[in-house]
Amino acid sequence: MNLAYLPSPSQGVWHLGPLPIRAYALCILAGVFTAVWLTGRRWEAGGGRREDIADVAVWAVPFGVLGGRLYHVITDPELYFTAGKQPIHALFIWDGGLGIPGAVALGAVGAWLGCRRRGIKLADFADAAAPGLVLAQAIGRWGNYFNQELYGRPTHLPWALYIDPAHRPADMPTISLYHPTFLYESLWDLGVMALLLSLDRRHHQRLRRGRLFACYVLAYTTGRAWIEALRIDHANHFLGLRLNDYVSLALFAGALVHLTAGRRPRGSGDAPCPPDDHGRDVRTSIADGPSSRERV
């Protein structure tokens, strides 16, 4: 019998009259607003205009939410489109189910549209947004805590997570304590954010043109690999691995290729880009910044 464990929340939904306030949605929104704030601060510190980030976010966020849901539904269609299931539930985002690879992929499409409107290079925006993006993931994962979902294997560790009977696996009705994989991923994401900020301060001249974003992909997918190994929620498997593992491997390989093949010899310059309203090369100012102390 465990004397120490993490309790699950007593509820994840509160009602204001007929209006349900869901903790899962609040966590997602908190992550989005925090990411926009941090990205805007970094963009402004590099010489850009903070309002650019808000304008790009108007496009990136809805696309990201749609992409995250599509990824979840496409990779786990049997949860919604098999006998006995209710297909309408594929639209119930508040019940959980936002795949981060899909959210980032389609969110990038929205960001590209927003960047075109503002005359911003997508790669420069991606580098500025990478720390905020992984911070949003760290915050959003707490929505899984309130939904009592995406936990790991049973464990007797002192930080085991108590899961209510209604949310336990059907084949483990009497087992109450599980690995809090939502917490593991949240802490890993915070570590990735700290790593990215440190790399940006120390090597911002080299980590340009999407290379800092590539570092985010490398670090995040590395953590996702060992976290996936602990999870026991439903997932499709191929050759013994969860589908998300293959996606992570593909993303890791692509990021590694971009980070290594995209490097230029020392002293080689980049092609010029149009200046901003103040006559500055925005691409250069974002990469270099006024000073290392002003970078966030």
GROMACS .gro file of C-alpha atoms in nm, residues 34-281:
model
  248
   34THR     CA    1   0.161   3.219  -2.277
   35ALA     CA    2   0.320   3.109  -2.605
   36VAL     CA    3   0.200   3.422  -2.785
   37TRP     CA    4   0.331   3.640  -2.502
   38LEU     CA    5   0.676   3.479  -2.497
   39THR     CA    6   0.705   3.475  -2.875
   40GLY     CA    7   0.600   3.838  -2.896
   41ARG     CA    8   0.856   3.936  -2.636
   42ARG     CA    9   1.134   3.751  -2.818
   43TRP     CA   10   1.031   3.897  -3.153
   44GLU     CA   11   1.023   4.249  -3.014
   45ALA     CA   12   1.361   4.205  -2.840
   46GLY     CA   13   1.507   4.110  -3.179
   47GLY     CA   14   1.381   4.428  -3.343
   48GLY     CA   15   1.043   4.311  -3.472
   49ARG     CA   16   0.696   4.437  -3.392
   50ARG     CA   17   0.501   4.258  -3.121
   51GLU     CA   18   0.174   4.303  -3.309
   52ASP     CA   19   0.314   4.084  -3.588
   53ILE     CA   20   0.303   3.784  -3.356
   54ALA     CA   21  -0.058   3.843  -3.256
   55ASP     CA   22  -0.155   3.863  -3.623
   56VAL     CA   23   0.027   3.540  -3.710
   57ALA     CA   24  -0.125   3.367  -3.405
   58VAL     CA   25  -0.475   3.446  -3.534
   59TRP     CA   26  -0.394   3.210  -3.821
   60ALA     CA   27  -0.165   2.960  -3.652
   61VAL     CA   28  -0.377   2.876  -3.345
   62PRO     CA   29  -0.701   2.766  -3.519
   63PHE     CA   30  -0.503   2.571  -3.777
   64GLY     CA   31  -0.306   2.410  -3.496
   65VAL     CA   32  -0.615   2.302  -3.303
   66LEU     CA   33  -0.769   2.159  -3.619
   67GLY     CA   34  -0.446   1.980  -3.709
   68GLY     CA   35  -0.412   1.834  -3.361
   69ARG     CA   36  -0.763   1.694  -3.369
   70LEU     CA   37  -0.731   1.560  -3.723
   71TYR     CA   38  -0.409   1.381  -3.631
   72HIS     CA   39  -0.577   1.216  -3.333
   73VAL     CA   40  -0.885   1.108  -3.529
   74ILE     CA   41  -0.689   0.985  -3.833
   75THR     CA   42  -0.441   0.782  -3.627
   76ASP     CA   43  -0.712   0.634  -3.401
   77PRO     CA   44  -1.024   0.613  -3.621
   78GLU     CA   45  -1.155   0.304  -3.442
   79LEU     CA   46  -1.234   0.520  -3.140
   80TYR     CA   47  -1.504   0.696  -3.341
   81PHE     CA   48  -1.595   0.504  -3.658
   82THR     CA   49  -1.638   0.140  -3.558
   83ALA     CA   50  -1.949  -0.049  -3.450
   84GLY     CA   51  -2.088   0.080  -3.123
   85LYS     CA   52  -1.899   0.410  -3.140
   86GLN     CA   53  -2.048   0.754  -3.196
   87PRO     CA   54  -1.876   0.941  -3.484
   88ILE     CA   55  -2.004   1.275  -3.353
   89HIS     CA   56  -1.758   1.237  -3.064
   90ALA     CA   57  -1.475   1.302  -3.310
   91LEU     CA   58  -1.576   1.669  -3.275
   92PHE     CA   59  -1.564   1.669  -2.893
   93ILE     CA   60  -1.222   1.825  -2.851
   94TRP     CA   61  -1.293   1.901  -2.484
   95ASP     CA   62  -1.285   1.527  -2.409
   96GLY     CA   63  -0.915   1.524  -2.498
   97GLY     CA   64  -0.734   1.411  -2.808
   98LEU     CA   65  -0.505   1.671  -2.967
   99GLY     CA   66  -0.204   1.518  -3.139
  100ILE     CA   67   0.097   1.748  -3.111
  101PRO     CA   68   0.255   1.644  -3.446
  102GLY     CA   69  -0.065   1.737  -3.627
  103ALA     CA   70  -0.103   2.058  -3.429
  104VAL     CA   71   0.250   2.170  -3.517
  105ALA     CA   72   0.222   2.065  -3.882
  106LEU     CA   73  -0.109   2.235  -3.962
  107GLY     CA   74  -0.026   2.521  -3.724
  108ALA     CA   75   0.279   2.584  -3.942
  109VAL     CA   76   0.049   2.619  -4.243
  110GLY     CA   77  -0.153   2.882  -4.056
  111ALA     CA   78   0.168   3.053  -3.944
  112TRP     CA   79   0.288   3.061  -4.304
  113LEU     CA   80  -0.032   3.235  -4.411
  114GLY     CA   81   0.002   3.486  -4.129
  115CYS     CA   82   0.370   3.545  -4.205
  116ARG     CA   83   0.292   3.612  -4.572
  117ARG     CA   84   0.049   3.882  -4.470
  118ARG     CA   85   0.317   4.048  -4.257
  119GLY     CA   86   0.612   3.991  -4.488
  120ILE     CA   87   0.790   3.769  -4.236
  121LYS     CA   88   1.007   3.468  -4.314
  122LEU     CA   89   0.843   3.157  -4.170
  123ALA     CA   90   1.179   3.016  -4.058
  124ASP     CA   91   1.253   3.330  -3.856
  125PHE     CA   92   0.911   3.316  -3.695
  126ALA     CA   93   0.958   2.946  -3.615
  127ASP     CA   94   1.286   3.018  -3.435
  128ALA     CA   95   1.125   3.294  -3.232
  129ALA     CA   96   0.823   3.078  -3.151
  130ALA     CA   97   0.999   2.751  -3.060
  131PRO     CA   98   1.047   2.819  -2.684
  132GLY     CA   99   0.692   2.950  -2.650
  133LEU     CA  100   0.553   2.654  -2.842
  134VAL     CA  101   0.708   2.397  -2.611
  135LEU     CA  102   0.601   2.604  -2.310
  136ALA     CA  103   0.243   2.588  -2.439
  137GLN     CA  104   0.276   2.210  -2.459
  138ALA     CA  105   0.401   2.197  -2.099
  139ILE     CA  106   0.095   2.391  -1.981
  140GLY     CA  107  -0.152   2.212  -2.205
  141ARG     CA  108  -0.050   1.870  -2.073
  142TRP     CA  109  -0.216   1.956  -1.743
  143GLY     CA  110  -0.546   1.926  -1.924
  144ASN     CA  111  -0.478   1.550  -1.938
  145TYR     CA  112  -0.441   1.555  -1.561
  146PHE     CA  113  -0.788   1.703  -1.516
  147ASN     CA  114  -0.933   1.454  -1.767
  148GLN     CA  115  -0.749   1.164  -1.597
  149GLU     CA  116  -0.614   1.041  -1.930
  150LEU     CA  117  -0.286   0.952  -2.102
  151TYR     CA  118  -0.127   0.810  -1.789
  152GLY     CA  119   0.134   0.536  -1.789
  153ARG     CA  120   0.181   0.186  -1.656
  154PRO     CA  121   0.094   0.092  -1.296
  155THR     CA  122   0.361   0.191  -1.048
  156HIS     CA  123   0.427   0.211  -0.674
  157LEU     CA  124   0.660   0.509  -0.693
  158PRO     CA  125   0.588   0.783  -0.438
  159TRP     CA  126   0.478   1.017  -0.718
  160ALA     CA  127   0.234   0.766  -0.867
  161LEU     CA  128  -0.092   0.918  -0.988
  162TYR     CA  129  -0.421   0.800  -0.839
  163ILE     CA  130  -0.684   0.735  -1.107
  164ASP     CA  131  -1.052   0.715  -1.020
  165PRO     CA  132  -1.227   0.383  -1.100
  166ALA     CA  133  -1.426   0.541  -1.384
  167HIS     CA  134  -1.107   0.634  -1.569
  168ARG     CA  135  -0.904   0.316  -1.518
  169PRO     CA  136  -0.831   0.066  -1.798
  170ALA     CA  137  -1.105  -0.191  -1.837
  171ASP     CA  138  -0.860  -0.475  -1.771
  172MET     CA  139  -0.717  -0.309  -1.456
  173PRO     CA  140  -1.023  -0.206  -1.254
  174THR     CA  141  -0.860  -0.270  -0.916
  175ILE     CA  142  -0.528  -0.094  -0.989
  176SER     CA  143  -0.538   0.269  -0.880
  177LEU     CA  144  -0.181   0.405  -0.917
  178TYR     CA  145  -0.009   0.481  -1.248
  179HIS     CA  146   0.285   0.673  -1.390
  180PRO     CA  147   0.187   1.044  -1.431
  181THR     CA  148   0.315   1.067  -1.788
  182PHE     CA  149   0.141   1.402  -1.832
  183LEU     CA  150   0.371   1.536  -1.558
  184TYR     CA  151   0.680   1.374  -1.709
  185GLU     CA  152   0.611   1.536  -2.044
  186SER     CA  153   0.529   1.871  -1.889
  187LEU     CA  154   0.858   1.875  -1.698
  188TRP     CA  155   1.048   1.757  -2.006
  189ASP     CA  156   0.892   2.039  -2.210
  190LEU     CA  157   0.999   2.295  -1.952
  191GLY     CA  158   1.351   2.157  -1.976
  192VAL     CA  159   1.339   2.183  -2.355
  193MET     CA  160   1.227   2.545  -2.328
  194ALA     CA  161   1.520   2.624  -2.096
  195LEU     CA  162   1.756   2.447  -2.337
  196LEU     CA  163   1.630   2.644  -2.637
  197LEU     CA  164   1.661   2.977  -2.457
  198SER     CA  165   2.014   2.888  -2.352
  199LEU     CA  166   2.113   2.777  -2.702
  200ASP     CA  167   1.964   3.092  -2.850
  201ARG     CA  168   2.166   3.313  -2.617
  202ARG     CA  169   2.492   3.128  -2.674
  203HIS     CA  170   2.468   3.032  -3.042
  204HIS     CA  171   2.208   3.260  -3.198
  205GLN     CA  172   2.434   3.338  -3.496
  206ARG     CA  173   2.450   2.969  -3.589
  207LEU     CA  174   2.094   2.869  -3.498
  208ARG     CA  175   1.911   3.072  -3.760
  209ARG     CA  176   1.680   2.994  -4.051
  210GLY     CA  177   1.477   2.738  -3.861
  211ARG     CA  178   1.770   2.569  -3.691
  212LEU     CA  179   1.655   2.660  -3.340
  213PHE     CA  180   1.317   2.514  -3.431
  214ALA     CA  181   1.498   2.200  -3.546
  215CYS     CA  182   1.661   2.181  -3.201
  216TYR     CA  183   1.312   2.196  -3.050
  217VAL     CA  184   1.199   1.904  -3.266
  218LEU     CA  185   1.509   1.700  -3.176
  219ALA     CA  186   1.473   1.758  -2.803
  220TYR     CA  187   1.095   1.715  -2.789
  221THR     CA  188   1.084   1.391  -2.990
  222THR     CA  189   1.366   1.244  -2.777
  223GLY     CA  190   1.156   1.295  -2.466
  224ARG     CA  191   0.840   1.178  -2.635
  225ALA     CA  192   1.009   0.845  -2.717
  226TRP     CA  193   1.062   0.737  -2.355
  227ILE     CA  194   0.729   0.879  -2.244
  228GLU     CA  195   0.546   0.682  -2.515
  229ALA     CA  196   0.717   0.368  -2.380
  230LEU     CA  197   0.539   0.421  -2.047
  231ARG     CA  198   0.191   0.502  -2.176
  232ILE     CA  199  -0.082   0.238  -2.185
  233ASP     CA  200  -0.364   0.436  -2.348
  234HIS     CA  201  -0.509   0.313  -2.675
  235ALA     CA  202  -0.272   0.341  -2.972
  236ASN     CA  203  -0.221   0.163  -3.300
  237HIS     CA  204   0.100  -0.041  -3.318
  238PHE     CA  205   0.323  -0.149  -3.604
  239LEU     CA  206   0.609  -0.395  -3.556
  240GLY     CA  207   0.584  -0.356  -3.180
  241LEU     CA  208   0.600   0.024  -3.170
  242ARG     CA  209   0.325   0.279  -3.125
  243LEU     CA  210   0.242   0.488  -3.431
  244ASN     CA  211   0.357   0.801  -3.249
  245ASP     CA  212   0.704   0.646  -3.218
  246TYR     CA  213   0.738   0.627  -3.596
  247VAL     CA  214   0.618   0.983  -3.633
  248SER     CA  215   0.874   1.095  -3.375
  249LEU     CA  216   1.150   0.905  -3.555
  250ALA     CA  217   1.060   1.070  -3.887
  251LEU     CA  218   1.048   1.416  -3.730
  252PHE     CA  219   1.377   1.358  -3.548
  253ALA     CA  220   1.547   1.252  -3.872
  254GLY     CA  221   1.407   1.548  -4.064
  255ALA     CA  222   1.516   1.795  -3.797
  256LEU     CA  223   1.862   1.642  -3.781
  257VAL     CA  224   1.903   1.671  -4.157
  258HIS     CA  225   1.793   2.034  -4.151
  259LEU     CA  226   2.023   2.117  -3.861
  260THR     CA  227   2.331   1.958  -4.016
  261ALA     CA  228   2.283   1.998  -4.391
  262GLY     CA  229   2.167   2.358  -4.353
  263ARG     CA  230   2.489   2.476  -4.188
  264ARG     CA  231   2.704   2.714  -4.391
  265PRO     CA  232   3.077   2.774  -4.381
  266ARG     CA  233   3.184   3.038  -4.134
  267GLY     CA  234   3.174   3.384  -4.284
  268SER     CA  235   2.926   3.303  -4.559
  269GLY     CA  236   2.641   3.548  -4.558
  270ASP     CA  237   2.271   3.498  -4.609
  271ALA     CA  238   2.075   3.654  -4.889
  272PRO     CA  239   1.936   3.996  -4.798
  273CYS     CA  240   1.571   4.040  -4.716
  274PRO     CA  241   1.356   4.355  -4.730
  275PRO     CA  242   1.392   4.591  -4.430
  276ASP     CA  243   1.110   4.654  -4.186
  277ASP     CA  244   0.935   4.988  -4.138
  278HIS     CA  245   1.234   5.121  -3.945
  279GLY     CA  246   1.486   5.034  -4.217
  280ARG     CA  247   1.621   4.728  -4.034
  281ASP     CA  248   1.676   4.382  -4.175
   0.00000   0.00000   0.00000
